[in-house]
Tab-separated table of C-alpha atoms in Angstrom:
chain	number	residue	atom	x	y	z
A	30	GLN	CA	-2.747	-8.883	27.361
A	31	GLY	CA	-3.849	-9.106	23.765
A	32	GLN	CA	-4.009	-11.568	20.932
A	33	LEU	CA	-4.525	-11.950	17.196
A	34	VAL	CA	-6.665	-14.702	15.697
A	35	GLU	CA	-6.509	-15.467	11.971
A	36	SER	CA	-9.293	-17.155	10.044
A	37	GLY	CA	-10.487	-17.710	6.489
A	38	GLY	CA	-7.876	-20.104	5.178
A	39	GLY	CA	-8.658	-23.306	3.350
A	40	LEU	CA	-8.346	-25.180	0.081
A	41	VAL	CA	-8.852	-23.239	-3.138
A	42	GLN	CA	-8.261	-24.014	-6.812
A	43	PRO	CA	-5.669	-22.105	-8.846
A	44	GLY	CA	-7.097	-18.792	-9.987
A	45	GLY	CA	-9.486	-18.644	-7.067
A	46	SER	CA	-9.789	-16.162	-4.230
A	47	LEU	CA	-9.796	-16.154	-0.447
A	48	ARG	CA	-10.325	-13.455	2.142
A	49	LEU	CA	-8.396	-13.852	5.379
A	50	SER	CA	-9.394	-12.126	8.600
A	51	CYS	CA	-7.292	-11.166	11.604
A	52	ALA	CA	-9.253	-10.160	14.692
A	53	ALA	CA	-7.425	-8.287	17.440
A	54	SER	CA	-8.494	-8.353	21.071
A	55	GLY	CA	-7.042	-6.684	24.138
A	56	PHE	CA	-5.581	-3.759	22.184
A	57	SER	CA	-6.655	-1.292	19.502
A	58	LEU	CA	-5.370	-1.477	15.941
A	59	GLU	CA	-5.632	2.304	15.804
A	60	SER	CA	-2.362	2.402	17.790
A	61	TYR	CA	-0.444	-0.316	15.922
A	62	THR	CA	0.994	-1.195	12.575
A	63	ILE	CA	-0.493	-4.522	11.539
A	64	GLY	CA	0.308	-6.793	8.637
A	65	TRP	CA	0.503	-10.223	7.110
A	66	PHE	CA	3.317	-12.712	6.614
A	67	ARG	CA	3.435	-16.215	5.206
A	68	GLN	CA	5.707	-19.215	5.434
A	69	ALA	CA	5.680	-22.112	2.988
A	70	PRO	CA	7.286	-25.511	3.647
A	71	GLY	CA	11.035	-25.251	3.198
A	72	LYS	CA	10.870	-21.489	2.656
A	73	GLU	CA	11.753	-18.488	4.789
A	74	ARG	CA	9.090	-16.247	6.242
A	75	GLU	CA	7.881	-13.710	3.665
A	76	GLY	CA	6.315	-10.319	4.333
A	77	ILE	CA	3.113	-9.614	2.404
A	78	ALA	CA	1.639	-6.264	3.393
A	79	CYS	CA	1.072	-3.921	6.331
A	80	ILE	CA	-0.876	-0.819	7.329
A	81	ASP	CA	-0.218	1.618	10.152
A	82	GLY	CA	-2.541	2.819	12.897
A	83	SER	CA	-3.161	6.132	11.135
A	84	ASP	CA	-4.615	4.264	8.129
A	85	ASN	CA	-2.092	5.499	5.602
A	86	SER	CA	-1.950	3.623	2.306
A	87	PRO	CA	-0.941	-0.006	2.804
A	88	TYR	CA	2.524	-1.164	1.883
A	89	TYR	CA	2.807	-4.267	-0.295
A	90	ALA	CA	5.694	-6.522	-1.135
A	91	ASP	CA	6.642	-5.911	-4.762
A	92	SER	CA	6.037	-9.501	-5.823
A	93	LEU	CA	2.442	-9.468	-4.574
A	94	LYS	CA	1.194	-6.077	-5.737
A	95	GLY	CA	-1.977	-6.360	-7.787
A	96	ARG	CA	-3.109	-9.728	-6.404
A	97	PHE	CA	-3.326	-9.145	-2.653
A	98	THR	CA	-5.243	-6.303	-1.002
A	99	LEU	CA	-5.054	-5.363	2.682
A	100	SER	CA	-7.865	-3.494	4.408
A	101	LYS	CA	-8.741	-2.577	7.987
A	102	ASP	CA	-12.005	-2.046	9.842
A	103	ASN	CA	-11.237	-0.079	13.002
A	104	ALA	CA	-14.790	-0.453	14.305
A	105	ARG	CA	-14.379	-4.232	14.283
A	106	ASN	CA	-10.687	-4.089	15.262
A	107	THR	CA	-10.017	-6.438	12.366
A	108	VAL	CA	-7.761	-6.489	9.314
A	109	TYR	CA	-8.348	-8.451	6.126
A	110	LEU	CA	-6.255	-9.832	3.314
A	111	GLN	CA	-8.086	-10.293	0.021
A	112	MET	CA	-6.161	-12.758	-2.127
A	113	ASP	CA	-7.033	-13.063	-5.813
A	114	SER	CA	-5.629	-15.071	-8.717
A	115	LEU	CA	-4.113	-17.544	-6.305
A	116	GLU	CA	-1.365	-19.841	-7.503
A	117	PRO	CA	0.019	-23.091	-6.067
A	118	GLU	CA	3.095	-21.108	-5.013
A	119	ASP	CA	0.859	-19.147	-2.628
A	120	THR	CA	0.347	-22.260	-0.509
A	121	ALA	CA	1.585	-21.421	2.990
A	122	VAL	CA	0.605	-20.712	6.548
A	123	TYR	CA	-0.486	-17.080	6.728
A	124	TYR	CA	0.199	-15.103	9.901
A	125	CYS	CA	-1.013	-11.778	11.213
A	126	ALA	CA	1.260	-9.637	13.405
A	127	ALA	CA	1.135	-6.234	15.113
A	128	ASP	CA	3.701	-3.809	16.509
A	129	THR	CA	4.116	-0.102	17.265
A	130	VAL	CA	6.906	0.452	14.716
A	131	SER	CA	6.301	2.291	11.457
A	132	TRP	CA	5.256	0.495	8.316
A	133	TYR	CA	8.737	0.895	6.849
A	134	HIS	CA	10.359	-1.167	9.602
A	135	PHE	CA	7.483	-3.557	10.209
A	136	LEU	CA	8.269	-6.199	7.595
A	137	LEU	CA	11.928	-6.248	8.669
A	138	LEU	CA	11.271	-7.345	12.251
A	139	ASP	CA	12.111	-10.797	13.510
A	140	LYS	CA	9.163	-12.852	14.696
A	141	GLY	CA	10.156	-12.482	18.348
A	142	GLU	CA	10.233	-8.680	18.091
A	143	PHE	CA	6.521	-8.243	17.348
A	144	ASP	CA	4.221	-7.281	20.184
A	145	TYR	CA	1.611	-9.712	18.849
A	146	TRP	CA	1.799	-12.677	16.501
A	147	GLY	CA	-1.096	-14.946	15.613
A	148	GLN	CA	-1.261	-18.723	15.325
A	149	GLY	CA	-1.715	-18.700	11.563
A	150	THR	CA	-4.223	-20.041	9.067
A	151	GLN	CA	-3.400	-22.580	6.359
A	152	VAL	CA	-3.948	-21.663	2.712
A	153	THR	CA	-3.621	-24.454	0.163
A	154	VAL	CA	-3.915	-23.746	-3.565
A	155	SER	CA	-4.327	-26.942	-5.547
A	156	SER	CA	-6.482	-28.446	-8.282
């Protein structure tokens, strides 16, 4: 068995930054595509970014390019999401997920299709 545990969320003012962490246990991220999603109240789940096990360049959703940066530390079996210039519209629960599919298909999967899906961490952007 394996699991993903997100951390780093919290309350931040508009224009601020947060760095989320997703720690994997029970499996190696070197063999999985891993990425981030978010879901705001009343909104559908939205894909943010992902990176494959071969550490090719991360893929970002077009609307978030330039503000969010995904990175991975294989030694720590952990991925990170650096979020800058945060806006109130970024308020959501942020989830980490992992699967063996390629990065191209990753953000198209339904929640139940992922091998691993974390419990989420709340990010609130408000003054």
